[in-house]
Short mmCIF file of C-alpha atoms and ligand atoms in Angstrom, two decimals:
data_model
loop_
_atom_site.label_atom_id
_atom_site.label_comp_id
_atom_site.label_asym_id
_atom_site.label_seq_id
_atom_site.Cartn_x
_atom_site.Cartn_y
_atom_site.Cartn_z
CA UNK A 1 146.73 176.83 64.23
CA UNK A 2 148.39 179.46 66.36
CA UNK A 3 151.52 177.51 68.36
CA UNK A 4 153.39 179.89 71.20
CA UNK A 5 157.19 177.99 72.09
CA UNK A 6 158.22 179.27 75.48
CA UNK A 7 161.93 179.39 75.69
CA UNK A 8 164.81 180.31 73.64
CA UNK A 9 167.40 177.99 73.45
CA UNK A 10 168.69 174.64 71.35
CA UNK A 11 165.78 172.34 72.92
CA UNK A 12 163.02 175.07 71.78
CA UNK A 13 164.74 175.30 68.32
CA UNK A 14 164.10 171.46 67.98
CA UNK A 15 160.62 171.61 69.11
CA UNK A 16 160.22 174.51 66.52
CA UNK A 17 161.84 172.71 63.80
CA UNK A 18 159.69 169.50 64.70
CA UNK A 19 156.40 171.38 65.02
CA UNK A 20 157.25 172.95 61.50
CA UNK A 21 157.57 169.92 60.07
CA UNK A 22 154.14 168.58 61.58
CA UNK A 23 151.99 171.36 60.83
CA UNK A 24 154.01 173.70 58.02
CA UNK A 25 150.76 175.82 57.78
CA UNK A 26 150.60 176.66 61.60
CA UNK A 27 151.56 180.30 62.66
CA UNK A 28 154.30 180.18 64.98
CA UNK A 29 155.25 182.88 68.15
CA UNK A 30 158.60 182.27 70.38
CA UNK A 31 159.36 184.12 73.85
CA UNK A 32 162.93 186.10 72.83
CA UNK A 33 163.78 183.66 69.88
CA UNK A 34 167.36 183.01 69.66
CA UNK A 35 169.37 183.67 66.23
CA UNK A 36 167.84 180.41 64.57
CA UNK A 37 164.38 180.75 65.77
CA UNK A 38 163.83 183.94 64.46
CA UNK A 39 163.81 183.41 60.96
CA UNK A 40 161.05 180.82 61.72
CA UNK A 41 158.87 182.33 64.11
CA UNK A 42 157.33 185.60 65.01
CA UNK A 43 158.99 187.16 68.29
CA UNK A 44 157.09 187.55 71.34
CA UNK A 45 158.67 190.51 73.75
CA UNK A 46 158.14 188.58 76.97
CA UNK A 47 160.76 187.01 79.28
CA UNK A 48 159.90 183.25 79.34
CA UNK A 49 159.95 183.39 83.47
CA UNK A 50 157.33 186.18 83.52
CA UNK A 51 154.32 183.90 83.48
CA UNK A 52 151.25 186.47 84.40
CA UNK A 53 152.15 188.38 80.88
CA UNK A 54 152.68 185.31 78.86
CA UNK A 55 148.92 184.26 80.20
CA UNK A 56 147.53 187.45 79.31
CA UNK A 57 149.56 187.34 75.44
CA UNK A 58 148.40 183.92 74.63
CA UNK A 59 144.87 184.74 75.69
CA UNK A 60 144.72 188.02 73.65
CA UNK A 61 146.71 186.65 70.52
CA UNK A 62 144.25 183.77 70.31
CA UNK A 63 147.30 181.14 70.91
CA UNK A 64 145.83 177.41 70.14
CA UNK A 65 148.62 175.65 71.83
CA UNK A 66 151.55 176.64 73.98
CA UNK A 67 154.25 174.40 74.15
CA UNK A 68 156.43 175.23 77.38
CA UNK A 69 160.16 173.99 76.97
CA UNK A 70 162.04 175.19 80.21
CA UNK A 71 161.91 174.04 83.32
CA UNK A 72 161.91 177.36 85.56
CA UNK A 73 158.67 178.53 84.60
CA UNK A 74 157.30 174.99 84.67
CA UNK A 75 158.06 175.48 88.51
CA UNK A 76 156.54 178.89 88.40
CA UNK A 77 152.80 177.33 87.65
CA UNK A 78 152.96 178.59 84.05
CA UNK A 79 150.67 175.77 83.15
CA UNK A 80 148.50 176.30 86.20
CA UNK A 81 147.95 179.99 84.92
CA UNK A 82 147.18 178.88 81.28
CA UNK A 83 144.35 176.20 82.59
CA UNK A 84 143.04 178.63 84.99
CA UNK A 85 142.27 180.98 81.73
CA UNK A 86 141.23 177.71 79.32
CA UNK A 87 144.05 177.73 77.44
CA UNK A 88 145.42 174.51 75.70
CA UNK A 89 149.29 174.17 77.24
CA UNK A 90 151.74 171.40 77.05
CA UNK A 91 153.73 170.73 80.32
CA UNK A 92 153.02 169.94 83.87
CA UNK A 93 151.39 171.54 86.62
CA UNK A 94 153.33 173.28 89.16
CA UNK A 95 152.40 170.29 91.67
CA UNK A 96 153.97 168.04 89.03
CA UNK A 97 157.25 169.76 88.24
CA UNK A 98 158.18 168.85 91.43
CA UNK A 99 159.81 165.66 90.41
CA UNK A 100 162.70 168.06 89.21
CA UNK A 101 162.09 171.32 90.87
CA UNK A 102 162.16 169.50 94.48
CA UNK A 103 165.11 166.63 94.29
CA UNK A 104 163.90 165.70 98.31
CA UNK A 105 159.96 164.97 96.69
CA UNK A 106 161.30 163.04 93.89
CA UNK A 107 163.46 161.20 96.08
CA UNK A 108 160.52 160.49 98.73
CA UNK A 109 158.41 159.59 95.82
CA UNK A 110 160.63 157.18 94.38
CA UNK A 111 161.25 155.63 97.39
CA UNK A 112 157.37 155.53 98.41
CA UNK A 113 156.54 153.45 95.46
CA UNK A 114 159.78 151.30 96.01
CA UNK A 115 161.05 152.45 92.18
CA UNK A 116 164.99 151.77 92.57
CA UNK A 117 167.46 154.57 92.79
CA UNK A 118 170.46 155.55 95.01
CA UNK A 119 169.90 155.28 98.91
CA UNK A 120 169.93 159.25 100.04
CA UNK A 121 168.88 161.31 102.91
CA UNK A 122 168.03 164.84 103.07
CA UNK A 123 169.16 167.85 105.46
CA UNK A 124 168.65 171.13 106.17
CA UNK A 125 171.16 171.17 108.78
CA UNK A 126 174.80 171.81 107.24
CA UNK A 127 176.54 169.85 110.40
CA UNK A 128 174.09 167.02 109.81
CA UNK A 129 174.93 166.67 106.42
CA UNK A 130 178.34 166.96 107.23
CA UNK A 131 178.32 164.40 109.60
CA UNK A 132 176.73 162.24 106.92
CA UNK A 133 179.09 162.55 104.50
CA UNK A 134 181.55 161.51 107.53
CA UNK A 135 180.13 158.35 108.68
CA UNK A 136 179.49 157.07 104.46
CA UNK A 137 182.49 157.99 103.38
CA UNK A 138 183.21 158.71 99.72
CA UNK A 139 182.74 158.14 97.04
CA UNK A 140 179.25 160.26 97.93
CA UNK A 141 177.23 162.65 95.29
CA UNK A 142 175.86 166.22 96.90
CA UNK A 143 173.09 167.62 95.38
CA UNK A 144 171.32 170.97 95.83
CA UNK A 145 167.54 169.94 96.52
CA UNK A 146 166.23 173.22 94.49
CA UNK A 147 166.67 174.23 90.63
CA UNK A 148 170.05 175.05 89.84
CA UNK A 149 170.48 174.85 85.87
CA UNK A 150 172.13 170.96 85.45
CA UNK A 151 174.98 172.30 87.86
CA UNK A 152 173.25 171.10 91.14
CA UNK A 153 175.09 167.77 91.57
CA UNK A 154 178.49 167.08 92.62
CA UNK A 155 180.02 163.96 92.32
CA UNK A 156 182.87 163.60 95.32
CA UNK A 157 185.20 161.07 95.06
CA UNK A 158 186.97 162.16 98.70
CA UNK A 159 185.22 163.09 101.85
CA UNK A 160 187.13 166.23 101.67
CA UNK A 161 184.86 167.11 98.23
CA UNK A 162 181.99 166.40 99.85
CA UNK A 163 182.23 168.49 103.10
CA UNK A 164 183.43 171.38 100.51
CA UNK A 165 180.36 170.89 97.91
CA UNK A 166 177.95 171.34 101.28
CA UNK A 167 179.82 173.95 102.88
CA UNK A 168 179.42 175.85 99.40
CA UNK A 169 175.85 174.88 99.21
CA UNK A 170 174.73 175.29 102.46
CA UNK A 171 177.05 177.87 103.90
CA UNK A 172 177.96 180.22 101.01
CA UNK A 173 174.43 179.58 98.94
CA UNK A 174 176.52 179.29 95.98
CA UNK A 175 173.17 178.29 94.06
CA UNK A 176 171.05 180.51 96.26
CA UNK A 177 168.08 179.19 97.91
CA UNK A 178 167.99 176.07 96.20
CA UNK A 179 170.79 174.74 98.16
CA UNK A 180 169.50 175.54 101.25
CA UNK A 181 168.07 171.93 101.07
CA UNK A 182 170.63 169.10 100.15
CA UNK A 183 170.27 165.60 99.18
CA UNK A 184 173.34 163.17 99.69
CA UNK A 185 173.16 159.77 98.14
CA UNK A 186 175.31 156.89 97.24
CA UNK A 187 177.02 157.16 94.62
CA UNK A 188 176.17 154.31 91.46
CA UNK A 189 178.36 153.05 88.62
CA UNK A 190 177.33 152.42 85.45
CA UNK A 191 176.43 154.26 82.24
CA UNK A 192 173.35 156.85 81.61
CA UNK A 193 170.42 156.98 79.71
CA UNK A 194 168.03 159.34 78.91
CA UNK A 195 164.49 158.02 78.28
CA UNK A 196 161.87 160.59 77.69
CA UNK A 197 157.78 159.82 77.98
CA UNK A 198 155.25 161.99 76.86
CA UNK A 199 152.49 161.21 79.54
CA UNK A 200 148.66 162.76 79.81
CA UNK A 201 148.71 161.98 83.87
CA UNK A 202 147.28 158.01 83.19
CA UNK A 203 148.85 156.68 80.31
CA UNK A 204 152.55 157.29 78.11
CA UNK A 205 154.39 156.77 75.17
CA UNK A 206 158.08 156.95 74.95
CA UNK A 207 161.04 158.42 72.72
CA UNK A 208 163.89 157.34 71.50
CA UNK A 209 166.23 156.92 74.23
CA UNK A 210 169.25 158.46 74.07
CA UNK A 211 172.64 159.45 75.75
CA UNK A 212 173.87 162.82 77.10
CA UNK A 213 177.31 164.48 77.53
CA UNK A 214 177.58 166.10 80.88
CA UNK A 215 181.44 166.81 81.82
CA UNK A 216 182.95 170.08 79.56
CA UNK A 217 185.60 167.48 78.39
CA UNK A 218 186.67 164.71 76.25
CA UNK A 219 186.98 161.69 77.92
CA UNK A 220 184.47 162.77 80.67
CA UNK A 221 186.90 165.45 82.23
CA UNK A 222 186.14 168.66 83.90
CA UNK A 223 182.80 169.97 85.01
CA UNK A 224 179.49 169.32 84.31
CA UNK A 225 177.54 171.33 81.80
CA UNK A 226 173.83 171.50 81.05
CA UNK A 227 175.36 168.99 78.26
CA UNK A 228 178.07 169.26 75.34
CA UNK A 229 176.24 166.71 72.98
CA UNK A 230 174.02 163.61 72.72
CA UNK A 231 172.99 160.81 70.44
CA UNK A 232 169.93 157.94 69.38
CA UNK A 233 169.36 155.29 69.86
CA UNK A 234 171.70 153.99 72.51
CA UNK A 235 172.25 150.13 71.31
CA UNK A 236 172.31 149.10 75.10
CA UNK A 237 169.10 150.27 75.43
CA UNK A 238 167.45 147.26 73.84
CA UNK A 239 163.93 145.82 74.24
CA UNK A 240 164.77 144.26 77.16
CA UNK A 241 166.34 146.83 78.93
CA UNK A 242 163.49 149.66 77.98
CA UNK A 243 160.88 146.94 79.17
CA UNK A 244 162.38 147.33 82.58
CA UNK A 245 162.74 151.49 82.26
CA UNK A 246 158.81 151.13 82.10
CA UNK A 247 158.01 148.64 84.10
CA UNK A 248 160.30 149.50 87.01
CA UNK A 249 160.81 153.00 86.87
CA UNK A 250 158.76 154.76 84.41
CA UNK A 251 154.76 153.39 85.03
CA UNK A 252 155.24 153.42 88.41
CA UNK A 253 156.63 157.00 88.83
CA UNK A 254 152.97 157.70 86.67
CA UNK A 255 150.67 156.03 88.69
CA UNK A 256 152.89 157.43 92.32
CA UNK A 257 152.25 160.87 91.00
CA UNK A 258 148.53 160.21 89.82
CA UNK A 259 147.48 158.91 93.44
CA UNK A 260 149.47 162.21 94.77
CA UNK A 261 146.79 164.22 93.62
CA UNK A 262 149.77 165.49 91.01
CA UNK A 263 149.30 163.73 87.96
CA UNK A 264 151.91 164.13 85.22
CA UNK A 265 150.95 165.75 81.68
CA UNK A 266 153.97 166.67 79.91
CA UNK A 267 157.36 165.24 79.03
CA UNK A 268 158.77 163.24 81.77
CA UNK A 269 162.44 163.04 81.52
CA UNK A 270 163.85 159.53 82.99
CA UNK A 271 167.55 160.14 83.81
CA UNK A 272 168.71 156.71 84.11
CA UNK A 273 171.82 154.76 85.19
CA UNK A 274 172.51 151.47 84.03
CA UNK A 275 173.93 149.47 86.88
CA UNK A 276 175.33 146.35 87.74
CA UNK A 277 171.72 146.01 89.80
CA UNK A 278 169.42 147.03 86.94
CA UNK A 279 168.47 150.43 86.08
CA UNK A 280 168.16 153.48 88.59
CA UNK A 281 166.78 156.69 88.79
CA UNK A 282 169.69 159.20 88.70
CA UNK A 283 167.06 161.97 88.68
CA UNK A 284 163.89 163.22 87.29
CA UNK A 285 163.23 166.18 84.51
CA UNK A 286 159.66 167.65 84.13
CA UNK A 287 160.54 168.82 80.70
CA UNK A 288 162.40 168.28 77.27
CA UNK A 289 166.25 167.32 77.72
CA UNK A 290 169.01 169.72 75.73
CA UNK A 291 170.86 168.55 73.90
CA UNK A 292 169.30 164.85 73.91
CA UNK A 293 166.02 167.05 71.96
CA UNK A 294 168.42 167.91 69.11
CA UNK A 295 168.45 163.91 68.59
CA UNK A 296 165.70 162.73 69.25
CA UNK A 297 163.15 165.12 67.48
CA UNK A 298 164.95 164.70 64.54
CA UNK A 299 164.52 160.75 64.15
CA UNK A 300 161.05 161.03 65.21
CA UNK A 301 159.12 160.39 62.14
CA UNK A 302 155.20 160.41 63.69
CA UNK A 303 153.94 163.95 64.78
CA UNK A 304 155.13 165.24 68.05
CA UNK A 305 152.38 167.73 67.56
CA UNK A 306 149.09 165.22 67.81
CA UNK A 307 150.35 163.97 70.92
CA UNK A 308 151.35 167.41 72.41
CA UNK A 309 147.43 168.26 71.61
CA UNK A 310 146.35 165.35 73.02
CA UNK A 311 147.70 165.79 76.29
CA UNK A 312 147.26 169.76 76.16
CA UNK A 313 143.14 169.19 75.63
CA UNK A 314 143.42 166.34 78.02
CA UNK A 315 142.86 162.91 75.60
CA UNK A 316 144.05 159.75 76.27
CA UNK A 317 147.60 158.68 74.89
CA UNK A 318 146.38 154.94 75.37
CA UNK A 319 147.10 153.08 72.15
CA UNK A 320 149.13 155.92 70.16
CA UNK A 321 152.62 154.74 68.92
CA UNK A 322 155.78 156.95 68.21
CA UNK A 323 157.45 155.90 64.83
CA UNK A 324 161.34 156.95 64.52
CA UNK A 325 163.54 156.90 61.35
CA UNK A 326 165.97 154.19 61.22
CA UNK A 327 169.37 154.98 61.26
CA UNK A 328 171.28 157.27 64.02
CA UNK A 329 171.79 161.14 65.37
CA UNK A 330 174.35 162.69 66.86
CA UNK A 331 174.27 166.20 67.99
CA UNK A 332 178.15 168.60 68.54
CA UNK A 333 177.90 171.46 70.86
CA UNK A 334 179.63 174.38 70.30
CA UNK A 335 180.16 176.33 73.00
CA UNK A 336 182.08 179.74 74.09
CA UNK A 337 185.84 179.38 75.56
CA UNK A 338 185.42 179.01 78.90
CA UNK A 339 182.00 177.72 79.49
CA UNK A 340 180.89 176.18 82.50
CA UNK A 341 182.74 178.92 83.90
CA UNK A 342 182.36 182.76 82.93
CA UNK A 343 182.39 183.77 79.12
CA UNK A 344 182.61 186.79 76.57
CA UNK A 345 179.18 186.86 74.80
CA UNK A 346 178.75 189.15 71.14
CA UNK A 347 181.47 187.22 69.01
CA UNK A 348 180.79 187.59 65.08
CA UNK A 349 179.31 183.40 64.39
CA UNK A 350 180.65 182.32 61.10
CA UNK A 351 178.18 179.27 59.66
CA UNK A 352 178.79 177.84 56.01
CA UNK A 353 176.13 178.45 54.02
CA UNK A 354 175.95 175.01 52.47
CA UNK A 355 176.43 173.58 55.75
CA UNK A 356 172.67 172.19 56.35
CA UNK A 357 170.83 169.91 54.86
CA UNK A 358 168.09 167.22 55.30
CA UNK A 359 170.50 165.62 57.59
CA UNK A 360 172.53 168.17 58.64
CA UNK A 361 170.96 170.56 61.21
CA UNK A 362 171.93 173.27 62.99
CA UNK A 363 170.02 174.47 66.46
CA UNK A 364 171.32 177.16 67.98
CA UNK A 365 171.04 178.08 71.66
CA UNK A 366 173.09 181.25 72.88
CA UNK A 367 172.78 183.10 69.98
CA UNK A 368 171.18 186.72 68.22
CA UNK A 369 171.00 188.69 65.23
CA UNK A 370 172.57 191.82 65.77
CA UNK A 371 173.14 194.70 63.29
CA UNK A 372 172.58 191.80 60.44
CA UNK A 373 174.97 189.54 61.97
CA UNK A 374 174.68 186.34 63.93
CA UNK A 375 176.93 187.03 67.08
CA UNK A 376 177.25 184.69 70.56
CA UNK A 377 174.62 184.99 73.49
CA UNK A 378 175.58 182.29 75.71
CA UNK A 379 177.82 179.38 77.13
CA UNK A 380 176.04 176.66 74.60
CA UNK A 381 176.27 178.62 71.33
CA UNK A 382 174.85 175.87 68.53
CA UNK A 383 174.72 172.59 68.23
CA UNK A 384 175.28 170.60 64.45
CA UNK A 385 172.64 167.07 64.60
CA UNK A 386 173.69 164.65 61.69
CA UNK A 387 171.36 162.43 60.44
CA UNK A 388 172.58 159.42 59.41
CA UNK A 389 172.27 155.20 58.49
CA UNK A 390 174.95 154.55 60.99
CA UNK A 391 176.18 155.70 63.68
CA UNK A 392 180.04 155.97 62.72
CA UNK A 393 178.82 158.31 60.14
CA UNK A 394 175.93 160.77 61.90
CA UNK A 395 179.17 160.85 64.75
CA UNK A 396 181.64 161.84 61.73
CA UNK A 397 178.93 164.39 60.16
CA UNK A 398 178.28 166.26 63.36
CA UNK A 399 182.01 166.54 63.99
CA UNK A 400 182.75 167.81 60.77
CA UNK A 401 179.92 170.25 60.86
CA UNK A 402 181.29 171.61 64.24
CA UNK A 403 184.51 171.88 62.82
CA UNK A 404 183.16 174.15 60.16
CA UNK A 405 181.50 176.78 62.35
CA UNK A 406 183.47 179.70 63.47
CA UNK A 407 183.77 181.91 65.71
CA UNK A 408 186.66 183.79 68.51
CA UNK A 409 187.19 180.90 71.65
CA UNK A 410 184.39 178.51 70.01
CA UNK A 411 185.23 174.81 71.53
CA UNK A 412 183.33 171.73 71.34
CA UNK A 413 184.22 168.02 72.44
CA UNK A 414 185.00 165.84 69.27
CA UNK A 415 184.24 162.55 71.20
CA UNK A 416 180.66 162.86 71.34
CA UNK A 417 179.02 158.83 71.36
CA UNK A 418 182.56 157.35 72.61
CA UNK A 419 180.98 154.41 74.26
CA UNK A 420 178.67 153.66 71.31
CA UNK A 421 181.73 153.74 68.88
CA UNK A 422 183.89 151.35 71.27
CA UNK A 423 180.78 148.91 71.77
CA UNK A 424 180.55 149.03 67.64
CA UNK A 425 184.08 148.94 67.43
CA UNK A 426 184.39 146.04 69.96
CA UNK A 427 181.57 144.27 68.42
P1 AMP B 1 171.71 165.49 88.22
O1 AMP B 1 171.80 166.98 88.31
O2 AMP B 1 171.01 164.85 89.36
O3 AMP B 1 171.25 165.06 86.88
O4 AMP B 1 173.20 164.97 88.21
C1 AMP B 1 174.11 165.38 87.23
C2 AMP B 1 175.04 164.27 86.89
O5 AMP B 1 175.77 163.85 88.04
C3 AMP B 1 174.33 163.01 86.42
O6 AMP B 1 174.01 163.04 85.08
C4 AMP B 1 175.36 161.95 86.75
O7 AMP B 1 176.36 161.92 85.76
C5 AMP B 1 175.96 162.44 88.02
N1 AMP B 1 175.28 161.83 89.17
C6 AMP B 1 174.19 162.32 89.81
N2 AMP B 1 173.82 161.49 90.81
C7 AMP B 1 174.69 160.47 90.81
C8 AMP B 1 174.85 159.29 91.63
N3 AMP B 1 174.05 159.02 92.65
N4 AMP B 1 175.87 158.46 91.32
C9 AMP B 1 176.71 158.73 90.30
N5 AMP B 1 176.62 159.81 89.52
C10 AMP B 1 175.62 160.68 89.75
N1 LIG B 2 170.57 167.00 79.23
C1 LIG B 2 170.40 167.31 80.58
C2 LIG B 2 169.25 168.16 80.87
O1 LIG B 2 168.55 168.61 79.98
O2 LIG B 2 169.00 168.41 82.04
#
């Protein structure tokens, strides 16, 4: 079997590593593979955005399944292309990725089929929004409507905040034309979860759930990032509580989208907030979540691959089951001083070479080989997944693995899985 991975950073590595593992006699192609991918993978010259050539590779190179792991060329109608030539492909239609390319149609749908999530309203008008934000009050979350790489959202505690994050949006474009559409909702307390399905448009079967890191700092402080580490399994997420994330939020969201005339094949990402009301959609991903991948792959024990196959050649996912390992995973980003913000890419990446193991893995993200060395290509850099019986010690395994890796302005946040540690702790 010939598998293409479109994309290049941590996530991809995971779904590489995982696909390996399910089918270690499969050839393997990447778009640009990062520093770890190569050595796994043959390297295909073509931007993972540029969506005509990739057609015209996979067709030519006789590609049995592609596997598409961003979400930009998702929105581009990769998958539409690949169809339109018969070949197999893994990911939503262009119609589909809508539930995170468009923020205003995943609101609307959510609120169609009456699955709960924060009140919001949507303008195009930057006095109207505005005068919104004036007559709520704060605390009030501004979003950009359009793709804008996990950065979109602002949280504003102050009124003030909020009339800034739209005057940026609206007025200055700061994330080009995907804020020339904004979304204002309430904002909701409680904690997040990230539940991922693997859907063929009817039917779905769901990961591990799991917990992200958004904010650049311990304790939750600074920015948010596209995420600075993640674990599995979240212990509040029970039976009880992932009964309701299907039942309320998850088969519903399938079936809205089927009788849209935009039924879901891919992995749908459920981002989740545990409130004092019951669970609510904070938003909606129409692909694989990074890091929360670098977690949950790893604990999956059944093949990811069958049921990518299944949905790429259009089978039914009624009556398959995911099995996981027991035990826990915690994933450590590394990432280059001064990330969110602006960064100095090429530093020399120093990785003990006894470092990995079976349980010890490291995915790396912004990295290359360059001249024989491993140097830095980006804000994430790697990120070190222990494996582990408990939590307490897949927490104190990724955090000493991150410790170990080198290189000039390299940070990471040694709190990753706080709240799971103080629940255990407390407990
Ligand atoms: P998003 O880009 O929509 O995923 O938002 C990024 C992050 O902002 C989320 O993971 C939450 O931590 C936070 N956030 C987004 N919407 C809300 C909301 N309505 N209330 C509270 N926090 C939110
Ligand atoms: N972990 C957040 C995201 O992938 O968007």
């Amino acid at each position: 079997m010939r598998i293409l991975i479109v994309g290049n950073g941590g996530r991809e590595h995971a779904l590489l590593w995982k696909l390996r593992q399910d089918a270690p006699d499969a050839d393997f192609f990447a778009t640009m593979p990062n520093g770890g991918m190569a050595p796994l993978c043959e390297a295909v010259a073509i931007a993972p955005s540029d969506v005509e050539a990739l057609a015209g590779w996979a067709a030519a190179h006789r590609i049995d399944l592609t596997v598409v792991g961003p979400e930009a060329p998702l929105a581009a109608g990769i998958v539409d292309r690949f169809d339109a030539k018969g070949l197999a492909v893994f990911g939503p239609s262009k119609a589909a990725a809508r539930i995170e390319s468009s923020k205003a149609y995943a609101k609307d749908l959510l609120r169609n089929a009456n699955i709960p999530t924060a009140a919001h309203k949507t303008f195009t008008n930057q006095a109207g929004a505005i005068e919104w934000v004036r007559s709520e009050g704060a605390p009030i979350v501004v979003k950009a409507s359009g793709l804008a790489a996990g950065k979109g959202a602002v949280v504003c505690m102050t009124e003030e905040e909020a009339v800034a994050a739209i005057e940026e949006m609206m007025g200055d474009l700061r994330f080009g034309e995907a804020g020339r559409e904004v979304v204002i909702e309430e904002f909701m307390e409680g904690e997040e979860l990230s539940v991922f399905a693997i859907c063929d448009g009817v039917d779905f079967v769901l990961l591990q759930a799991s917990q992200d890191h958004k904010r650049v700092g311990e304790g939750e402080a600074g920015p948010n990032t596209g995420g600075m580490g993640a674990y599995a399994p979240v212990s509040i997420a029970d039976e009880a509580l992932l009964a309701e994330a299907v039942s309320e939020v998850i088969a519903p969201t399938v079936a809205a989208m089927a009788n849209d005339g935009a039924p879901f094949k891919g992995l749908l990402y459920a981002g989740l907030m545990n409130t004092m009301d019951g669970l609510k959609v904070v938003e909606y991903n129409c692909r694989f979540g990074d890091p929360e991948t670098q977690v949950v792959l790893p604990l999956m024990e059944s093949s990811l691959l069958d049921l990518m196959v299944a949905v790429a050649e259009g089978d039914s996912l009624a009556g398959r089951r995911v099995t996981n390992r027991r035990g826990s995973a915690v994933t450590t980003v590394l990432a280059s001083g001064g990330y969110p913000g602006p960064y100095v890419k090429g530093k020399e990446i120093y990785v003990p070479e006894d470092l990995e193991s079976e349980d010890v893995l490291v995915f790396h993200a912004g990295t290359e080989r360059r001249d024989g060395k491993l140097v830095t290509s980006g804000g994430r850099v790697l990120a070190v997944t222990a494996v582990a019986s408990t939590f307490a010690s897949a927490a104190s395994a990724s955090r000493s693995g991150a410790a170990a890796i080198d290189f000039e302005g390299a940070f990471f946040r040694a709190d990753i899985g706080w709240r799971e540690r103080a629940r255990l702790e407390g407990s």
